[in-house]
CSV table of C-alpha atoms in Angstrom, one decimal:
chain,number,residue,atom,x,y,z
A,771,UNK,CA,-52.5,46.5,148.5
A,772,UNK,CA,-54.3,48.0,145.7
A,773,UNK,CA,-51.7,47.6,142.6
A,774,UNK,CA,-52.4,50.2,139.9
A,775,UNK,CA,-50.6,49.8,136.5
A,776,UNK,CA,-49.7,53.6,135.7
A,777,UNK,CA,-48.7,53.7,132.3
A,778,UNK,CA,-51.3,53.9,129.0
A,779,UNK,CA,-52.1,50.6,127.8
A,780,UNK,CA,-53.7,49.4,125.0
A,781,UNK,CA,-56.7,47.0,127.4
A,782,UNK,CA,-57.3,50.3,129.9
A,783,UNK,CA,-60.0,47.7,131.3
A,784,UNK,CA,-56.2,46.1,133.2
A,785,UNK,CA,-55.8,49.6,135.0
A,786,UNK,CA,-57.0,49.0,138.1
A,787,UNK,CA,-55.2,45.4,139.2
A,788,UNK,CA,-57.8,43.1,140.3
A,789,UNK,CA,-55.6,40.2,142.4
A,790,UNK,CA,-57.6,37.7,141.1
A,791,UNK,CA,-58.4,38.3,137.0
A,792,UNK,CA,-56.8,36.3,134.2
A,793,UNK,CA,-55.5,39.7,132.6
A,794,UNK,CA,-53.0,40.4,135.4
A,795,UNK,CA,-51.2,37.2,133.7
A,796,UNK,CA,-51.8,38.7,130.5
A,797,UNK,CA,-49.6,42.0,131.0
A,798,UNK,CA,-47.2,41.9,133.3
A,799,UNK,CA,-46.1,44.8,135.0
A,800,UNK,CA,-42.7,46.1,134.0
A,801,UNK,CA,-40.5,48.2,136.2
A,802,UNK,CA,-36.8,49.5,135.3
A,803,UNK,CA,-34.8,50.5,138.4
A,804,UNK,CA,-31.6,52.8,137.7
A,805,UNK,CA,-29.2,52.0,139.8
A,806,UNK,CA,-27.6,48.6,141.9
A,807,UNK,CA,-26.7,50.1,145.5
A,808,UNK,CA,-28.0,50.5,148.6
A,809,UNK,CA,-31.0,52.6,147.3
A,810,UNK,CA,-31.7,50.4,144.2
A,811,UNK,CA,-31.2,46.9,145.9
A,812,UNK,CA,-33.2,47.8,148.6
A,813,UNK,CA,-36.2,48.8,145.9
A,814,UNK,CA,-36.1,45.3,144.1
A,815,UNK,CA,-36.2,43.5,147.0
A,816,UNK,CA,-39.1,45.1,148.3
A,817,UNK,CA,-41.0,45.5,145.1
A,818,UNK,CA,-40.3,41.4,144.8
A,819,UNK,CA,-41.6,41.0,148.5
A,820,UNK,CA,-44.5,43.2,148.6
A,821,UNK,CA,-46.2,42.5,145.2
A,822,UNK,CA,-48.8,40.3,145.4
A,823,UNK,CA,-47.6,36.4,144.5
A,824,UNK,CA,-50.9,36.2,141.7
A,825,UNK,CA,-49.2,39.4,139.8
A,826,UNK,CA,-46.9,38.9,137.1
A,827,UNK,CA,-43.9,41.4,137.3
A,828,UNK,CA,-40.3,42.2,135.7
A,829,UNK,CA,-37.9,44.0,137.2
A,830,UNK,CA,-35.0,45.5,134.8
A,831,UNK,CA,-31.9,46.5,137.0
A,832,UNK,CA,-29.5,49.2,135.9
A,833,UNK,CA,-26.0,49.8,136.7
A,834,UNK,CA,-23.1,50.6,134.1
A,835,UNK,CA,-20.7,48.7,136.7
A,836,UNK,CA,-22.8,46.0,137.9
A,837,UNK,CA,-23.7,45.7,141.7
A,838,UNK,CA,-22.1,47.5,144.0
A,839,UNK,CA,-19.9,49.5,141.5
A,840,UNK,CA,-20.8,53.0,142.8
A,841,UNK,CA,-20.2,54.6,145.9
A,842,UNK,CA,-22.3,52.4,148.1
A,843,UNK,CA,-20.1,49.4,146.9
A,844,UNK,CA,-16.8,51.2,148.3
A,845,UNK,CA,-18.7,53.0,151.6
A,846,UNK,CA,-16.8,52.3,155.3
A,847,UNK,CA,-19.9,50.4,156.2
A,848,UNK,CA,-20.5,51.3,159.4
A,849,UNK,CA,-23.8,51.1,160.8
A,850,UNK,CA,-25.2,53.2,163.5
A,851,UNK,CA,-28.5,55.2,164.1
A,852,UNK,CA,-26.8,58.3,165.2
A,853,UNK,CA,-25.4,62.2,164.6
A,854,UNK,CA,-21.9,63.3,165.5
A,855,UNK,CA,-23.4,64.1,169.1
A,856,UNK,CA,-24.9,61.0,169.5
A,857,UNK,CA,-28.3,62.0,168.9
A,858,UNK,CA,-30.9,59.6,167.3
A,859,UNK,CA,-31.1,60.3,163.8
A,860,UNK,CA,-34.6,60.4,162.4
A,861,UNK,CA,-36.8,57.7,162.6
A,862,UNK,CA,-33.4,56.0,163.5
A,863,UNK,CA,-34.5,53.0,165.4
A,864,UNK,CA,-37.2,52.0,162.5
A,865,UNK,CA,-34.3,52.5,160.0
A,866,UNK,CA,-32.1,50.5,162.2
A,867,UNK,CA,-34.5,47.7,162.6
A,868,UNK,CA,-35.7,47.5,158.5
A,869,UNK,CA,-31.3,47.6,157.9
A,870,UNK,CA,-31.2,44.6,160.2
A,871,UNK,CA,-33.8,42.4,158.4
A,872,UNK,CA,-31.9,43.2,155.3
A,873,UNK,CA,-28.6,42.0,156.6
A,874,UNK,CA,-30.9,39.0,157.8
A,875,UNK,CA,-32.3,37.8,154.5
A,876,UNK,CA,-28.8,38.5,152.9
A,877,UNK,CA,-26.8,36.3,155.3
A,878,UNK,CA,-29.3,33.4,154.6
A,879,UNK,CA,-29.3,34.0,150.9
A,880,UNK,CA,-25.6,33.6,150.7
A,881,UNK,CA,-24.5,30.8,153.3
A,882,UNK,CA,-21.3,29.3,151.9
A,883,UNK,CA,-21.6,31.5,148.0
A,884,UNK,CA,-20.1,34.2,149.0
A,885,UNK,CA,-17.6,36.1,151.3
A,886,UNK,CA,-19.0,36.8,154.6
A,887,UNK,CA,-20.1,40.7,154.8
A,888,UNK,CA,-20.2,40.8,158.9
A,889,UNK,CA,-16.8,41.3,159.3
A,890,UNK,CA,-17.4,40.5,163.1
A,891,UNK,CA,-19.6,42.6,165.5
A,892,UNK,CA,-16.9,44.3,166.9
A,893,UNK,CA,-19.3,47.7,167.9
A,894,UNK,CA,-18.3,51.4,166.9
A,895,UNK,CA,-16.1,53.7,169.6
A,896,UNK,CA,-16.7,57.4,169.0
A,897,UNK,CA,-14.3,59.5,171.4
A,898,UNK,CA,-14.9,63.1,172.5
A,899,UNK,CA,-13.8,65.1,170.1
A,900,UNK,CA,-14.8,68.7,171.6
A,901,UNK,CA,-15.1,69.3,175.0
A,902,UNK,CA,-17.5,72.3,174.3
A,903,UNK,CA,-20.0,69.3,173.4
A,904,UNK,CA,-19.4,67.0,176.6
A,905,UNK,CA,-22.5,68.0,178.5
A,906,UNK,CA,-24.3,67.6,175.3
A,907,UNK,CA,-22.6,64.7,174.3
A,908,UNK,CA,-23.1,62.8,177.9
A,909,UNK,CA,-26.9,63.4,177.7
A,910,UNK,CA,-27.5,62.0,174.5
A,911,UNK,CA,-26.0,59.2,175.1
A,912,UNK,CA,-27.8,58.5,178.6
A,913,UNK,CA,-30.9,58.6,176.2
A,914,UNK,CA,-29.9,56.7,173.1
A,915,UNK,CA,-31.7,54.0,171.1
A,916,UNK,CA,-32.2,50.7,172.7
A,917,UNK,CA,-31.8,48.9,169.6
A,918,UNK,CA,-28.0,50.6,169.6
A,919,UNK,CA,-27.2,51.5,173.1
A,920,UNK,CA,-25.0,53.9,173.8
A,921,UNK,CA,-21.9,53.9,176.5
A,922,UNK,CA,-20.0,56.4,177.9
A,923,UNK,CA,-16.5,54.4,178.9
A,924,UNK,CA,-13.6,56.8,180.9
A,925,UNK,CA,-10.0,56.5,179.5
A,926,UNK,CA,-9.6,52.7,181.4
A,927,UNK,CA,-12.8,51.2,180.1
A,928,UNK,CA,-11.6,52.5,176.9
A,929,UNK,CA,-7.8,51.2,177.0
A,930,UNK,CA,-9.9,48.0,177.5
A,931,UNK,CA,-11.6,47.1,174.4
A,932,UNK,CA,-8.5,49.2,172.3
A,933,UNK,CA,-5.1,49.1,174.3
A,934,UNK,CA,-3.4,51.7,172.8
A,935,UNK,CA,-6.4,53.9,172.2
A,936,UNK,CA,-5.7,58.1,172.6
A,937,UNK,CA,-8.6,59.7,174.3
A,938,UNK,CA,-8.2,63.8,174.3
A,939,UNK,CA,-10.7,64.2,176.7
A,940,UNK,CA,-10.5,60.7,178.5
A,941,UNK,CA,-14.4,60.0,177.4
A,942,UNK,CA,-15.8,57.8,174.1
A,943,UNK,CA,-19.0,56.8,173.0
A,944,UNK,CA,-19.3,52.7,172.4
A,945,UNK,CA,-22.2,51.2,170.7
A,946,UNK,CA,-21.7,47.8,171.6
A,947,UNK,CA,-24.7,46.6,169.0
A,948,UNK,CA,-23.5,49.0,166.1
A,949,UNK,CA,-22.0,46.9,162.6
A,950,UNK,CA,-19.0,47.3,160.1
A,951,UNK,CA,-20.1,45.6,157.1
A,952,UNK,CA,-18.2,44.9,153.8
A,953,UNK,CA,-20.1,46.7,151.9
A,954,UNK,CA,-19.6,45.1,148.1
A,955,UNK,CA,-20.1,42.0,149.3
A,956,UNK,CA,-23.5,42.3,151.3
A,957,UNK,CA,-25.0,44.3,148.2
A,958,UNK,CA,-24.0,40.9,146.0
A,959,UNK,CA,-25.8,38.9,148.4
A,960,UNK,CA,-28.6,41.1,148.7
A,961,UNK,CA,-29.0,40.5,144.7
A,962,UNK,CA,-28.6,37.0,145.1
A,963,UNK,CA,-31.4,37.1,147.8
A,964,UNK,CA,-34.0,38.9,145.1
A,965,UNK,CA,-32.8,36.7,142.5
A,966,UNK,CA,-34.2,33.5,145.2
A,967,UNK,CA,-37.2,35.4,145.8
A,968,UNK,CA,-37.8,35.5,142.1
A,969,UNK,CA,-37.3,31.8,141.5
A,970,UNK,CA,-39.2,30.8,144.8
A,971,UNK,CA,-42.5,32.9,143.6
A,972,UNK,CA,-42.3,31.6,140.1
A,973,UNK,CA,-42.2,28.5,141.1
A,974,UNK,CA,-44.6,28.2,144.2
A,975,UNK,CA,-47.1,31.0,142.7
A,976,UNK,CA,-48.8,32.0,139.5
A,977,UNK,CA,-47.7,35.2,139.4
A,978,UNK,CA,-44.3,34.7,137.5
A,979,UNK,CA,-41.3,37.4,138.4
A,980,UNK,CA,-38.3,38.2,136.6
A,981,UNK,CA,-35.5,40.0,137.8
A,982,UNK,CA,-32.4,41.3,134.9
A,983,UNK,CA,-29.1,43.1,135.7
A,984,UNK,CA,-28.5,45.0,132.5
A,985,UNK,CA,-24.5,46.3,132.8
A,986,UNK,CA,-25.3,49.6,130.4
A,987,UNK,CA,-24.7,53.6,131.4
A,988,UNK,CA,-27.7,55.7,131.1
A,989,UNK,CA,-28.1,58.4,129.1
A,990,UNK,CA,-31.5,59.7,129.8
A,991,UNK,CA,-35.0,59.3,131.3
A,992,UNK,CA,-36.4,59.2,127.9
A,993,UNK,CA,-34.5,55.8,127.0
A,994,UNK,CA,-37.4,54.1,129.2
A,995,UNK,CA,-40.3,55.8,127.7
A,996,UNK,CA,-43.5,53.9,127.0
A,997,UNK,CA,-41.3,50.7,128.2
A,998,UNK,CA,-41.8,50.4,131.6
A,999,UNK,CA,-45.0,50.8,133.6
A,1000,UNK,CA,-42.8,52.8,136.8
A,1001,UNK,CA,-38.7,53.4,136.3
A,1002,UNK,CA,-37.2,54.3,140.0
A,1003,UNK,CA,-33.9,56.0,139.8
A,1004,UNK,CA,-31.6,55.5,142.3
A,1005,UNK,CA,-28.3,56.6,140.9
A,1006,UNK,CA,-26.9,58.3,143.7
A,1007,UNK,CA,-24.5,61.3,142.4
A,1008,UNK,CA,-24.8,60.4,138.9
A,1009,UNK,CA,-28.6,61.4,139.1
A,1010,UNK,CA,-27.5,65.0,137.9
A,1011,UNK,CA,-25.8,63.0,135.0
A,1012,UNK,CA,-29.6,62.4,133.8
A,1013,UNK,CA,-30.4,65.6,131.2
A,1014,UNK,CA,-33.8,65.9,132.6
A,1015,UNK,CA,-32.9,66.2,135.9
A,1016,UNK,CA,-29.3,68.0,135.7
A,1017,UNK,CA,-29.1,71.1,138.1
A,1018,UNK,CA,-32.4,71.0,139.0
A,1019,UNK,CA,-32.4,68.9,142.8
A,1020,UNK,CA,-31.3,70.3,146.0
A,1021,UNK,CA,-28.1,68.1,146.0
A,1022,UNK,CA,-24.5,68.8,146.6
A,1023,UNK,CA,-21.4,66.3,145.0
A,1024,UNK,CA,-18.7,65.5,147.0
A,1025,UNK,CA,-15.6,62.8,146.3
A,1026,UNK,CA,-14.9,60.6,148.8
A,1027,UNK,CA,-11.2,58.4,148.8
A,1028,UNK,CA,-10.9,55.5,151.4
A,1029,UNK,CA,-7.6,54.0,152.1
A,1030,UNK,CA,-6.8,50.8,152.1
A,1031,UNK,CA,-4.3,49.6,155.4
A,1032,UNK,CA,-2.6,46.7,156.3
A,1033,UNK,CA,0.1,45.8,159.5
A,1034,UNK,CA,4.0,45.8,158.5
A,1035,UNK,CA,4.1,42.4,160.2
A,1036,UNK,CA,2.3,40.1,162.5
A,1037,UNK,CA,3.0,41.4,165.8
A,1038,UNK,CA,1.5,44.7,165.3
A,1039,UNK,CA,-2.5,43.6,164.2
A,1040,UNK,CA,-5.2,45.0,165.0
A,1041,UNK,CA,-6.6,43.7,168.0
A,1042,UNK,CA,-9.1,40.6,167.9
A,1043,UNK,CA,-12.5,41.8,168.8
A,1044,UNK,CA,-11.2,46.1,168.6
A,1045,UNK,CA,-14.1,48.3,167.6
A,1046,UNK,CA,-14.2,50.6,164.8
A,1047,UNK,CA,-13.6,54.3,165.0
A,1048,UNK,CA,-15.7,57.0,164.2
A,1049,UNK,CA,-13.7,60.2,164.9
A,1050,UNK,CA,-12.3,63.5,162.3
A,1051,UNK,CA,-11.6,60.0,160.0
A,1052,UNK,CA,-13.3,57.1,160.6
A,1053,UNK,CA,-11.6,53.6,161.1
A,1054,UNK,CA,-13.5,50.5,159.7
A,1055,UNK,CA,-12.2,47.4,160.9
A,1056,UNK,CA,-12.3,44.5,157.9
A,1057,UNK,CA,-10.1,42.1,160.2
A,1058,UNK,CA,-7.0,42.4,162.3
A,1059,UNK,CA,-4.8,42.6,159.3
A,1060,UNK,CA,-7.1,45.1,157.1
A,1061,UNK,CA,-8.4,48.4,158.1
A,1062,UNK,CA,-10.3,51.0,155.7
A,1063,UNK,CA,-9.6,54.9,156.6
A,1064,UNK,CA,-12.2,57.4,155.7
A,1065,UNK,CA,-13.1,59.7,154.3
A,1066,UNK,CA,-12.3,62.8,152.3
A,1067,UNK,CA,-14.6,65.5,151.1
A,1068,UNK,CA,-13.9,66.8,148.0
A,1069,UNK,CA,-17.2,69.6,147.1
A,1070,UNK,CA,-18.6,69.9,144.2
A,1071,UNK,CA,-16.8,67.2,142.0
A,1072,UNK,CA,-17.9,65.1,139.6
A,1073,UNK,CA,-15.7,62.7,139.5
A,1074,UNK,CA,-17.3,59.3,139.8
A,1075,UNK,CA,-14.9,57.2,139.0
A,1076,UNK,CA,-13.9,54.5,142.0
A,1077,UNK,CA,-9.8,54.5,140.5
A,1078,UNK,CA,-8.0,56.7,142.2
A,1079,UNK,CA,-5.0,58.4,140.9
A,1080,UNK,CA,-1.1,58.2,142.7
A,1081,UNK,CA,-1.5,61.7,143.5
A,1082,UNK,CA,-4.9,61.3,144.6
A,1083,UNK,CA,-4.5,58.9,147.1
A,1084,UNK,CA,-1.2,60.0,148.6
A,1085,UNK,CA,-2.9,63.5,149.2
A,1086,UNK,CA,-6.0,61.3,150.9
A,1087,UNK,CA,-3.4,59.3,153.0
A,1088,UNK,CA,-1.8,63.1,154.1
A,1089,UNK,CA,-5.3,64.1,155.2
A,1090,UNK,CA,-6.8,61.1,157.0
A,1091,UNK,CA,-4.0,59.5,158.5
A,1092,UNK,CA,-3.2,61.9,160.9
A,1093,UNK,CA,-6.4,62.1,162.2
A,1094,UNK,CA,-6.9,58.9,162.3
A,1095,UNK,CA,-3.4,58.1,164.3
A,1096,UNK,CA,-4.4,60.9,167.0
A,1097,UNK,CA,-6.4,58.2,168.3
A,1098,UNK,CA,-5.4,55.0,167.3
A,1099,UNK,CA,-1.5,55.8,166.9
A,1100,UNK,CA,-0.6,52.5,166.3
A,1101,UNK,CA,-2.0,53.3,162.5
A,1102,UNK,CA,0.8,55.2,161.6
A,1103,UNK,CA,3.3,51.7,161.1
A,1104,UNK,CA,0.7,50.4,158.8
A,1105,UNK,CA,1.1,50.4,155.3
A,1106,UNK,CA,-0.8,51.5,152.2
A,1107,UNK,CA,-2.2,49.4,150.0
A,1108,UNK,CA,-5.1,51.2,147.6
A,1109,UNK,CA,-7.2,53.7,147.5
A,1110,UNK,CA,-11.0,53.6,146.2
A,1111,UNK,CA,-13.5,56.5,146.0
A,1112,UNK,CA,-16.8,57.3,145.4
A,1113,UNK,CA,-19.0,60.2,144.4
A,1114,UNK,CA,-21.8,61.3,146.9
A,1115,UNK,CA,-24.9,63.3,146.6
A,1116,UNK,CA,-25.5,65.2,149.6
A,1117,UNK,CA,-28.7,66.4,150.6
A,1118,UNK,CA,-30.0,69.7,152.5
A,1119,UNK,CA,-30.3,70.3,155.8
A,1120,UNK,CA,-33.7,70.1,156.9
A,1121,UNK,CA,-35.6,70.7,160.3
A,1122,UNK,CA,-34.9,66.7,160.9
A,1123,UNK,CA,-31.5,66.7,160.0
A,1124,UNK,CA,-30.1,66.0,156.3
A,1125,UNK,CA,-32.9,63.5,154.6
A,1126,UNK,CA,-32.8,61.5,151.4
A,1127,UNK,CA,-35.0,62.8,148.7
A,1128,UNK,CA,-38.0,60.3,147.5
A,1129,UNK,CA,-40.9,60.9,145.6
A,1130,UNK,CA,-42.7,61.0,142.3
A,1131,UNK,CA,-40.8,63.0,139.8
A,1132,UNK,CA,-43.3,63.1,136.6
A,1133,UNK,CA,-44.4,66.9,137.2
A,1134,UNK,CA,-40.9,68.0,138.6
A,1135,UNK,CA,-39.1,66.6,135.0
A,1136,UNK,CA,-42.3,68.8,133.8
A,1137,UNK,CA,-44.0,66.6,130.8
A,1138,UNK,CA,-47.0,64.1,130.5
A,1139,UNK,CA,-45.5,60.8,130.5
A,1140,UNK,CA,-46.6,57.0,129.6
A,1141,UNK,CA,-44.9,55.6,132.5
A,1142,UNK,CA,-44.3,56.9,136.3
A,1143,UNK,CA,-41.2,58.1,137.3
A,1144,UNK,CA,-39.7,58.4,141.0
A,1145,UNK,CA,-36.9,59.4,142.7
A,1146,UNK,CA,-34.7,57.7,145.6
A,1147,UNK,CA,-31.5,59.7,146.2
A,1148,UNK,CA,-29.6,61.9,148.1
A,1149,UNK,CA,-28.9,59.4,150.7
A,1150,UNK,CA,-25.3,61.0,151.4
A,1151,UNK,CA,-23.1,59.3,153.9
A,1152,UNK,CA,-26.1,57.5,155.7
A,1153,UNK,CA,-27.1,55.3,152.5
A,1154,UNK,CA,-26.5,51.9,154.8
A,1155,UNK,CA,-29.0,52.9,157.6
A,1156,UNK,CA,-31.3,54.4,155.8
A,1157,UNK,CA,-31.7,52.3,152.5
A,1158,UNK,CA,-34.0,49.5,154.5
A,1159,UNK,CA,-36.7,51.1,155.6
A,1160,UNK,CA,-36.5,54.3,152.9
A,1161,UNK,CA,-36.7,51.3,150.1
A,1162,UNK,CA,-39.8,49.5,151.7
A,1163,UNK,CA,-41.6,52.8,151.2
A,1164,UNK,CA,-40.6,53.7,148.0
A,1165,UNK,CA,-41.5,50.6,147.0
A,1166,UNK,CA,-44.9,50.6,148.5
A,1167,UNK,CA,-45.6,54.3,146.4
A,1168,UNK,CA,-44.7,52.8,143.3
A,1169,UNK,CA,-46.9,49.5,143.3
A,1170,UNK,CA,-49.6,51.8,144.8
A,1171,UNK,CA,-48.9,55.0,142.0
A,1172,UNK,CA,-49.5,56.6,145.6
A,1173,UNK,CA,-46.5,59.2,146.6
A,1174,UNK,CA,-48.9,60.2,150.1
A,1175,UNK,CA,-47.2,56.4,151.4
A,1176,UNK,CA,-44.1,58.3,151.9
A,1177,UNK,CA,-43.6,60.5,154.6
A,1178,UNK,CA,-43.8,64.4,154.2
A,1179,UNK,CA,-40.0,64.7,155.6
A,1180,UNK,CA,-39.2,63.2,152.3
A,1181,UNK,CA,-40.8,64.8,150.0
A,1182,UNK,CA,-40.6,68.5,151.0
A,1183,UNK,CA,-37.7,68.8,149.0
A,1184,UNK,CA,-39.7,69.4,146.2
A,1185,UNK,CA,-40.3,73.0,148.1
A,1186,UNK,CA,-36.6,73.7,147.9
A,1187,UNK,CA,-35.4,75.2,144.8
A,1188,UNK,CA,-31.5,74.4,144.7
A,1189,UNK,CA,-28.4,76.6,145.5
A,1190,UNK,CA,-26.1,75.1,143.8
């Protein structure tokens, strides 16, 4: 890969990297990454893994909460490469596949460190909701992914894997390989799996890395100026928080509360290997004694703040519960222990469904700049299957000051001037 410093520097003979010269050692690249989800995790990883082991390179993570203190950190984390009808998402199965190798290399950074994050591969159940859909519904799924098949189980089948399971129209959807994932604790050991990398290249290479979590909030672009050779941002909803961007991408808000649920007593647990539920609220199984009920959609707030508020989350528990009980009912004994919320940035609708926005941002924010500036947001509600593979290419486009990496689907959004 041809590695191109982009910012003005005082030796412009270092401009284009050379893997092998003496002044790659000299000036090491410096890159500032806003942001410590799914999007910004999966940047510094691949930025670590893909630059070459002579180059010398430091990565400055940002994240006023640490990792996983946004809205990624309190996701259902459920994992799936599919729409509401059970149609392959786009470019589903690569995402799928890049998502697994993540959850790979985080399982073996972490061993005994840290909490498990694979709650158990329980598989996601998805009933029929709408019978208007069933023909629909029944095809897709006869032509789903085979990285994440896709069942079609009758009422019995059903009762099966979730005894007490209500079907309305006797049919669900079961993706026997599909995840539930605690989200918080997989991005932790995905950090600790770039902080190996960093102290396994410094050590076996010459190239020496450096990777440091700075826990500040972000003001503005201009903070970085002339400091960093490329700064990605990957700050989710609080992207519009940046005055150089505010108002100006094709991005909705929307709050979302989770509840936290738990059994009255032993007898009445959730069963051993039960699937989660993706249905009008979505149930994410943590273990047989801890379920997460999701989510809400609040438009247009701006409310980032994971706390949420007595009044808040007894309004969420009105909405969701029900829904959730018209198909597991045995929900409605269990009782209510928190609430958490996050703030999402939702992107448009285009021709491939709803896609995350990446790309090189330096003429969009509309002045000459020392440094290159990129984008990596708007993942929505799909951030877990799509930050794998959409990370890998961002960071290919930055070390390669080359946006035409990515594909076209992800930059047209730069066409779209914003509604909202």
């Amino acid at each position: 890969m041809n590695i191109i410093a982009c910012r003005s520097h005082p030796n412009p003979t270092i401009l284009p990297y050379a893997p092998h010269s003496s002044l790659t050692h000299q000036y090491p690249l410096r890159f500032a990454v806003l942001g410590a989800g799914f999007a910004g995790l999966s940047v510094v990883w691949h930025l670590l893994n893909q630059s070459p082991k002579e180059l010398n390179l430091n990565i400055h993570l940002y994240d006023e909460f640490g990792i996983g203190g946004g809205a990624s950190g309190i996701s259902g984390g459920l994992l799936h490469p599919y729409s509401p009808k059970v149609k392959p998402l786009w470019e589903g199965a690569q995402c799928w596949e890049e998502t697994i190798n993540l959850f790979t290399i985080a399982q073996q950074a972490t061993q005994h460190h840290i909490k498990p994050f694979l709650p158990h591969k329980r598989g996601i159940l998805r009933p029929a909701m709408d019978i208007k859909n069933m023909t629909k519904l029944n095809h897709n799924a006869k032509t789903s992914l085979p990285c994440c098949r896709v069942q079609t189980l009758n009422n019995q089948a059903a009762q099966t894997l979730l005894p007490g399971l209500c079907l309305p129209f006797d049919t669900a959807f079961f993706m026997p390989q599909a995840l539930n994932i605690n989200p918080r604790h997989y991005l932790e050991a995905l950090f600790l799996a770039c902080e190996n990398l960093v102290k396994e290249s410094s050590s076996l290479y010459s190239g020496e890395k450096q990777l440091i979590l700075h826990k500040k909030s972000i003001h503005g672009l201009s903070e970085f100026e002339g400091e960093y050779d490329a700064v990605i941002v990957c700050l989710g909803a609080k992207v519009n928080m940046l005055p150089e961007i505010s108002g100006r991408l094709p991005l909705r808000t929307c709050r979302g509360v989770i509840v936290h649920l738990e059994p009255p007593d032993n007898t009445r647990c959730y069963p051993e290997h039960g699937p989660s539920i993706l249905s009008d609220a979505w149930i994410s199984v943590q273990g047989s004694r801890s379920l997460n009920v999701g989510s809400t959609w609040e438009w247009k707030s701006i409310n980032s703040s994971s706390n949420v508020s007595t009044d808040e989350a007894s309004k969420a528990l009105h909405q969701l519960l029900p829904k959730a009980s018209a198909i597991y009912p045995g929900i409605k004994d269990w009782v209510f222990t928190g609430a958490k919320a996050g703030l999402r940035a939702m992107p448009p609708l285009t021709p491939h469904g709803s896609l995350p926005l990446l790309g090189c941002i330096n003429d969009f924010i509309g002045r000459n700049h020392s440094c290159k500036y990129w984008l990596f947001g708007g993942l929505g509600s799909r951030g877990l299957l799509y930050h794998g593979w959409l990370g890998s290419l961002m960071a290919h486009a930055v070390l390669s000051c080359n946006e035409e990496v990515i594909p076209s689907e992800l930059t047209s959004w730069k066409n779209i001037k914003p509604k909202f």
